[in-house]
CSV table of C-alpha atoms in Angstrom, one decimal:
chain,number,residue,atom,x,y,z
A,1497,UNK,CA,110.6,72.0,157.0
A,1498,UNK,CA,113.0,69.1,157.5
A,1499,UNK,CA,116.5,70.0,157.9
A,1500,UNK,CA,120.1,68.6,158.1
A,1501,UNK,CA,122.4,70.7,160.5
A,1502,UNK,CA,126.3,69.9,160.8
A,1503,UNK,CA,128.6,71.6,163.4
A,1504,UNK,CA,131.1,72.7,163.3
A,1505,UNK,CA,131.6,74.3,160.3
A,1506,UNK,CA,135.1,73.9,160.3
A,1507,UNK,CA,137.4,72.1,162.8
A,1508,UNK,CA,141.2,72.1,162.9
A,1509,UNK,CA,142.8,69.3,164.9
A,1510,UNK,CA,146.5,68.6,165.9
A,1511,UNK,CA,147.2,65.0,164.3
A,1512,UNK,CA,145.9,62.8,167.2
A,1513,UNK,CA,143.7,65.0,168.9
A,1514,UNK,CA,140.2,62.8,168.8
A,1515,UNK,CA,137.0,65.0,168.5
A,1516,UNK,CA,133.5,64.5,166.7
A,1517,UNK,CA,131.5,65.8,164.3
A,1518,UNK,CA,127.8,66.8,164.9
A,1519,UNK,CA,125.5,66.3,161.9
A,1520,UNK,CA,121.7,67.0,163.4
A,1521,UNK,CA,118.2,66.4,162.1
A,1522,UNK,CA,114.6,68.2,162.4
A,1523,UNK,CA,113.0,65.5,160.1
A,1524,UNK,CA,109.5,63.7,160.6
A,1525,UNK,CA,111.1,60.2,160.3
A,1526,UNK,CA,113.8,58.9,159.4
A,1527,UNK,CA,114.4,56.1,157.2
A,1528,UNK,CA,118.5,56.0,157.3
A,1529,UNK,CA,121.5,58.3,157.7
A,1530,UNK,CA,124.7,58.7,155.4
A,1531,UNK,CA,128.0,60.1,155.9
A,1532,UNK,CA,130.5,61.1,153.2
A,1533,UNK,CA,133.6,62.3,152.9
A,1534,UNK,CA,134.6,64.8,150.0
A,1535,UNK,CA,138.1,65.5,149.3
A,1536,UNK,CA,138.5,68.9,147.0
A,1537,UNK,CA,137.5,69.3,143.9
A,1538,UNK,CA,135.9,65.0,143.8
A,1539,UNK,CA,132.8,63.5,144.1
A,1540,UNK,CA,131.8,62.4,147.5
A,1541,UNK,CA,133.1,58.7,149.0
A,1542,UNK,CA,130.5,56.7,150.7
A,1543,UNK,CA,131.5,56.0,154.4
A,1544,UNK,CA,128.2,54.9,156.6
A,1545,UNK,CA,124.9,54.8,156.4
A,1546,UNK,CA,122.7,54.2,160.1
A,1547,UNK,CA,119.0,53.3,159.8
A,1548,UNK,CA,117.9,53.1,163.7
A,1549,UNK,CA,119.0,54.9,166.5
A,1550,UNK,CA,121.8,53.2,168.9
A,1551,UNK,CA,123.8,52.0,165.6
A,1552,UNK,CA,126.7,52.6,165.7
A,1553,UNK,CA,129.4,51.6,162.9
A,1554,UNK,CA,133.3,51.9,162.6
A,1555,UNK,CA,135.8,52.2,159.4
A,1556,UNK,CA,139.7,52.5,160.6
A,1557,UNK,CA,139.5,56.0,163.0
A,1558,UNK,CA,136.1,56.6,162.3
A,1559,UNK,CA,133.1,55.8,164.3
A,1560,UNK,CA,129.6,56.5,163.2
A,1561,UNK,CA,126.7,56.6,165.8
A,1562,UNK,CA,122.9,57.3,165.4
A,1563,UNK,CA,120.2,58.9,167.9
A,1564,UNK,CA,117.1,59.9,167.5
A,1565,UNK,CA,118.0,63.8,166.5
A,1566,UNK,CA,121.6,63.6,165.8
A,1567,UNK,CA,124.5,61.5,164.8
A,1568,UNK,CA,128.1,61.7,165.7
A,1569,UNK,CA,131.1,61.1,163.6
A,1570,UNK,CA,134.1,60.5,165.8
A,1571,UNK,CA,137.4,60.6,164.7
A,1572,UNK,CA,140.4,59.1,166.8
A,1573,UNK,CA,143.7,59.9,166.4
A,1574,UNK,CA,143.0,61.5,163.4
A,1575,UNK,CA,146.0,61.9,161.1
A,1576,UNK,CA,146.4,64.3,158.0
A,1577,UNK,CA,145.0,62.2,155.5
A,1578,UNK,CA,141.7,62.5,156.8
A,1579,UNK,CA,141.7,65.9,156.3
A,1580,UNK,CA,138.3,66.3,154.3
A,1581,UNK,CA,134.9,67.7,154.2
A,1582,UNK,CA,132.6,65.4,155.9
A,1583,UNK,CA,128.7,65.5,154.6
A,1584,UNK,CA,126.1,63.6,156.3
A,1585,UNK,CA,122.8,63.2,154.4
A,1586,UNK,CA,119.2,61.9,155.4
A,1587,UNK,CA,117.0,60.0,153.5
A,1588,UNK,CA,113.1,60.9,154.6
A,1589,UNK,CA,110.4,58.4,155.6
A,1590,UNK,CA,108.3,61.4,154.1
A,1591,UNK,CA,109.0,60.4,151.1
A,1592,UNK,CA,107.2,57.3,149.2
A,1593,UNK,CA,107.5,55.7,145.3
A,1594,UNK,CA,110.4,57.3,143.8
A,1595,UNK,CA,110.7,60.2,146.3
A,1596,UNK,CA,112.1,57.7,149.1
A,1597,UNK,CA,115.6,57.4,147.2
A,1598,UNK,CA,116.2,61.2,147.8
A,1599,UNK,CA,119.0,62.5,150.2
A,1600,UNK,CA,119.1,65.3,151.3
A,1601,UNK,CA,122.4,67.4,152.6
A,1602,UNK,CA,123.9,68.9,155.4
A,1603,UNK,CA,126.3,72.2,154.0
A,1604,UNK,CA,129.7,69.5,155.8
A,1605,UNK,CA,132.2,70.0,158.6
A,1606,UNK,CA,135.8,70.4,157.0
A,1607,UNK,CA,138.1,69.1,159.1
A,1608,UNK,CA,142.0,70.1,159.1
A,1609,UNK,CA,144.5,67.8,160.9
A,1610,UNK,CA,147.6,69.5,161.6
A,1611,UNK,CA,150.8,67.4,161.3
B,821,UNK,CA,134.0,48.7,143.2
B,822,UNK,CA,130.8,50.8,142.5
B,823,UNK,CA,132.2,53.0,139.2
B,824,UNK,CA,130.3,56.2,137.9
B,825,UNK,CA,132.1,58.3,135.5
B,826,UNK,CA,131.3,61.6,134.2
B,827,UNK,CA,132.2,62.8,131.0
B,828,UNK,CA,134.4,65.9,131.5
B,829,UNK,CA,136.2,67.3,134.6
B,830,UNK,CA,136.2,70.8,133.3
B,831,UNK,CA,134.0,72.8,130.8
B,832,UNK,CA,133.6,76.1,130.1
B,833,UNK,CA,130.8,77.0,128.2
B,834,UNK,CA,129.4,80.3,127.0
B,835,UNK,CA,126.2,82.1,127.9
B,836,UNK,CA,123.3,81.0,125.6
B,837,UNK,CA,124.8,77.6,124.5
B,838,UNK,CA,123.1,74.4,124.8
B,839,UNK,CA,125.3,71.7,127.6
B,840,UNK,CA,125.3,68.2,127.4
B,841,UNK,CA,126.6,66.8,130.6
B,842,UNK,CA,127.1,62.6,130.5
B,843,UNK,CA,127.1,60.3,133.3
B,844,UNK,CA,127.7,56.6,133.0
B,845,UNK,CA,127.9,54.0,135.8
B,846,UNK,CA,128.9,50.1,135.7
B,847,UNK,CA,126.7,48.6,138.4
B,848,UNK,CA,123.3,47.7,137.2
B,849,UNK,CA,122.2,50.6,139.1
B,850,UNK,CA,118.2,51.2,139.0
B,851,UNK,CA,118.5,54.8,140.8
B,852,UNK,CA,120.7,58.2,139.0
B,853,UNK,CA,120.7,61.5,140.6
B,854,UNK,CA,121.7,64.8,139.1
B,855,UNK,CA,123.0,67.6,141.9
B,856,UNK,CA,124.9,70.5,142.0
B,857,UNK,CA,126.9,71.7,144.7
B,858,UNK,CA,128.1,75.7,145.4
B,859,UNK,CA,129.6,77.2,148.8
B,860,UNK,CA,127.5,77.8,151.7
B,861,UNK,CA,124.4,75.6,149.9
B,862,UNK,CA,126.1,72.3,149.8
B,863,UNK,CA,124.5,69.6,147.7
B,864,UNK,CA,121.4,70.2,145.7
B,865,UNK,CA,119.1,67.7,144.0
B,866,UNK,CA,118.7,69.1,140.2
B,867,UNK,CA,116.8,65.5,138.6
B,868,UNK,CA,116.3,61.9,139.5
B,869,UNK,CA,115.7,58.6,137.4
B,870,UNK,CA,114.7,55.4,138.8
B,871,UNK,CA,114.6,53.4,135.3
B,872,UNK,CA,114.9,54.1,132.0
B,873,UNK,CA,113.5,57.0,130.4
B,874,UNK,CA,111.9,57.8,133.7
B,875,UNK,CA,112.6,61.1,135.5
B,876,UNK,CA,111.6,63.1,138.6
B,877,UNK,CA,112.5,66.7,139.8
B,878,UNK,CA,114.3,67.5,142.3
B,879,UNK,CA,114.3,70.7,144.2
B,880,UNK,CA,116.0,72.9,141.6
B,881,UNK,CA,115.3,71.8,138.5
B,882,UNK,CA,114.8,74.9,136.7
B,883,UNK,CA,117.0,75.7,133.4
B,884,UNK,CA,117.7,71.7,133.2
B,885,UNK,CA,116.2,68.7,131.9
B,886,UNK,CA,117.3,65.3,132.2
B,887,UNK,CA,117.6,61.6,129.5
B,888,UNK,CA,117.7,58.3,130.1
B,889,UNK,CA,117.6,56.6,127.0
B,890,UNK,CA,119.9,53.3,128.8
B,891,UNK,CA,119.9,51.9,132.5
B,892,UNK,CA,123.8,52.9,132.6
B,893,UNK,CA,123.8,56.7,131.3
B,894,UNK,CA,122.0,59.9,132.8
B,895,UNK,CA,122.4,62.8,130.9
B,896,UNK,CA,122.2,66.4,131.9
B,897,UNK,CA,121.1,69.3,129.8
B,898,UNK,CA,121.3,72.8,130.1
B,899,UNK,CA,118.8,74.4,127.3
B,900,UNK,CA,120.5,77.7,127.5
B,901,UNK,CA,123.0,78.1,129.8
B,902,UNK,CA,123.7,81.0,132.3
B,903,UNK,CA,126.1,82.2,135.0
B,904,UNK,CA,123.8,81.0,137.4
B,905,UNK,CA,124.5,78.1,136.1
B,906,UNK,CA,128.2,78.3,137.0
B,907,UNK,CA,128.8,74.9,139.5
B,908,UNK,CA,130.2,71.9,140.3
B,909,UNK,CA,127.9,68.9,138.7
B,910,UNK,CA,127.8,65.8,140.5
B,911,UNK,CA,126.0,62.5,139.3
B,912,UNK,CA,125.0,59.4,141.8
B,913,UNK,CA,123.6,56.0,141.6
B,914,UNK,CA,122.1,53.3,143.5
B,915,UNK,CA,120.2,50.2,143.9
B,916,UNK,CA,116.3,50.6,144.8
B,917,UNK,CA,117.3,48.4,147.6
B,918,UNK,CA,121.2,47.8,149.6
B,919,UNK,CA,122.2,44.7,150.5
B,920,UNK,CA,121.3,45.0,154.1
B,921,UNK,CA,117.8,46.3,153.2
B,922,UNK,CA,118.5,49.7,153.5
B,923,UNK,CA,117.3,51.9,150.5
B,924,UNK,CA,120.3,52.4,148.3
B,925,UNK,CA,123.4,54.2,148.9
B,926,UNK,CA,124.4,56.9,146.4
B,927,UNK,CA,127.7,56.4,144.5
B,928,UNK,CA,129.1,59.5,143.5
B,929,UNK,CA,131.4,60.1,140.0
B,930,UNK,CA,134.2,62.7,140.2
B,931,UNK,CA,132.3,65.9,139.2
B,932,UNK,CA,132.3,68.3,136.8
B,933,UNK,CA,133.3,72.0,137.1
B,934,UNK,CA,130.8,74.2,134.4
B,935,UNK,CA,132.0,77.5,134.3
B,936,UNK,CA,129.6,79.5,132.2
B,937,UNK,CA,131.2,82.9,130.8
């Protein structure tokens, strides 16, 4: 069965302390990889998406990279705004017609930054 | 900006009644996406469209049905709602294809919180 694993669960970080976020795959192929961030009680905000392994792409502190089982979401000097829940998603080659616009969901990593 | 709006925040319904759920986004999107989402199971794919007045299950789409009568509004319907029904609602759209060729980023609206008592 193809799965989407994210670790840790939770993370608390003093406000500059860098660290990453694990989000890693069991899937037959691959066609991209997504990250969002969910603030409580909202919809999730697009961040990323990765389609081939060695991508790697950055928004202000946050770095996205991509290998063949996993994909990293590194934070730098993380500050207390980006406290958040952080979901990465996979969309499946598996999947043809229709069925190729499907995500599917890790359970998230929220992340605390600590003033 | 990408805009999908949903049309409550907060609804409490009671057991047995029949809930519309609207979802309307500004894009020209082809793609709309029903999920829920509860603690510990994260995200879960309820319906798909990918034009109008087609529709696809997802992997729970028992106790809902979905209509898309026009490209910009997905609706969601719960014939007879339960507890079990009790969730946060989230609707998403998306181009059949991104700008850099990928296969369309979902856009997420705001959510709505269904308490069913």
């Amino acid at each position: 069965e193809d799965q989407v694993t994210q670790s840790p669960e939770a993370l608390r970080l003093q406000e500059g302390e860098s660290s990453s976020l694990n989000c890693s795959y069991t899937v037959s192929g691959l066609r991209g990889l997504f990250w969002y961030r969910q603030d409580p009680g909202k919809g999730p905000e697009f961040l990323f998406t990765l389609y081939s392994a060695g991508e790697e792409k950055e928004k202000e502190r946050l770095k996205a990279t991509l290998t063949k089982k996993e994909s990293f979401l590194h934070i730098t000097a993380p500050k207390p705004e980006d406290s958040a829940t952080y979901l990465c998603a996979v969309q499946l080659l598996a999947y043809s017609g229709a069925g190729s616009y499907q995500l599917t969901f890790g359970k998230g990593t929220k992340l605390s930054v600590i003033p | 900006d990408v805009k999908v709006t949903q049309s409550s925040r907060y609804l409490v319904k009671r057991t047995g009644e029949k809930v519309f759920l609207e979802c309307v986004q500004d894009m020209d999107h082809e793609n709309m996406f029903w999920y829920r989402q509860d603690p510990g199971l994260g995200l879960r794919l309820i319906y798909f469209s990918y034009d109008v007045k087609m529709k696809e299950k997802g992997d729970i789409p028992e106790g809902y049905s979905v209509s898309r009568e026009k490209k910009e509004r997905f609706s969601l319907i719960l014939e007879s709602a339960s507890t079990n029904q009790t969730s946060m609602y989230l609707c998403a759209s998306s181009l059949r294809v991104d700008s850099g060729g990928g296969q369309g980023t979902q856009y997420f609206g705001p959510g709505t919180r269904l308490t069913v008592l």
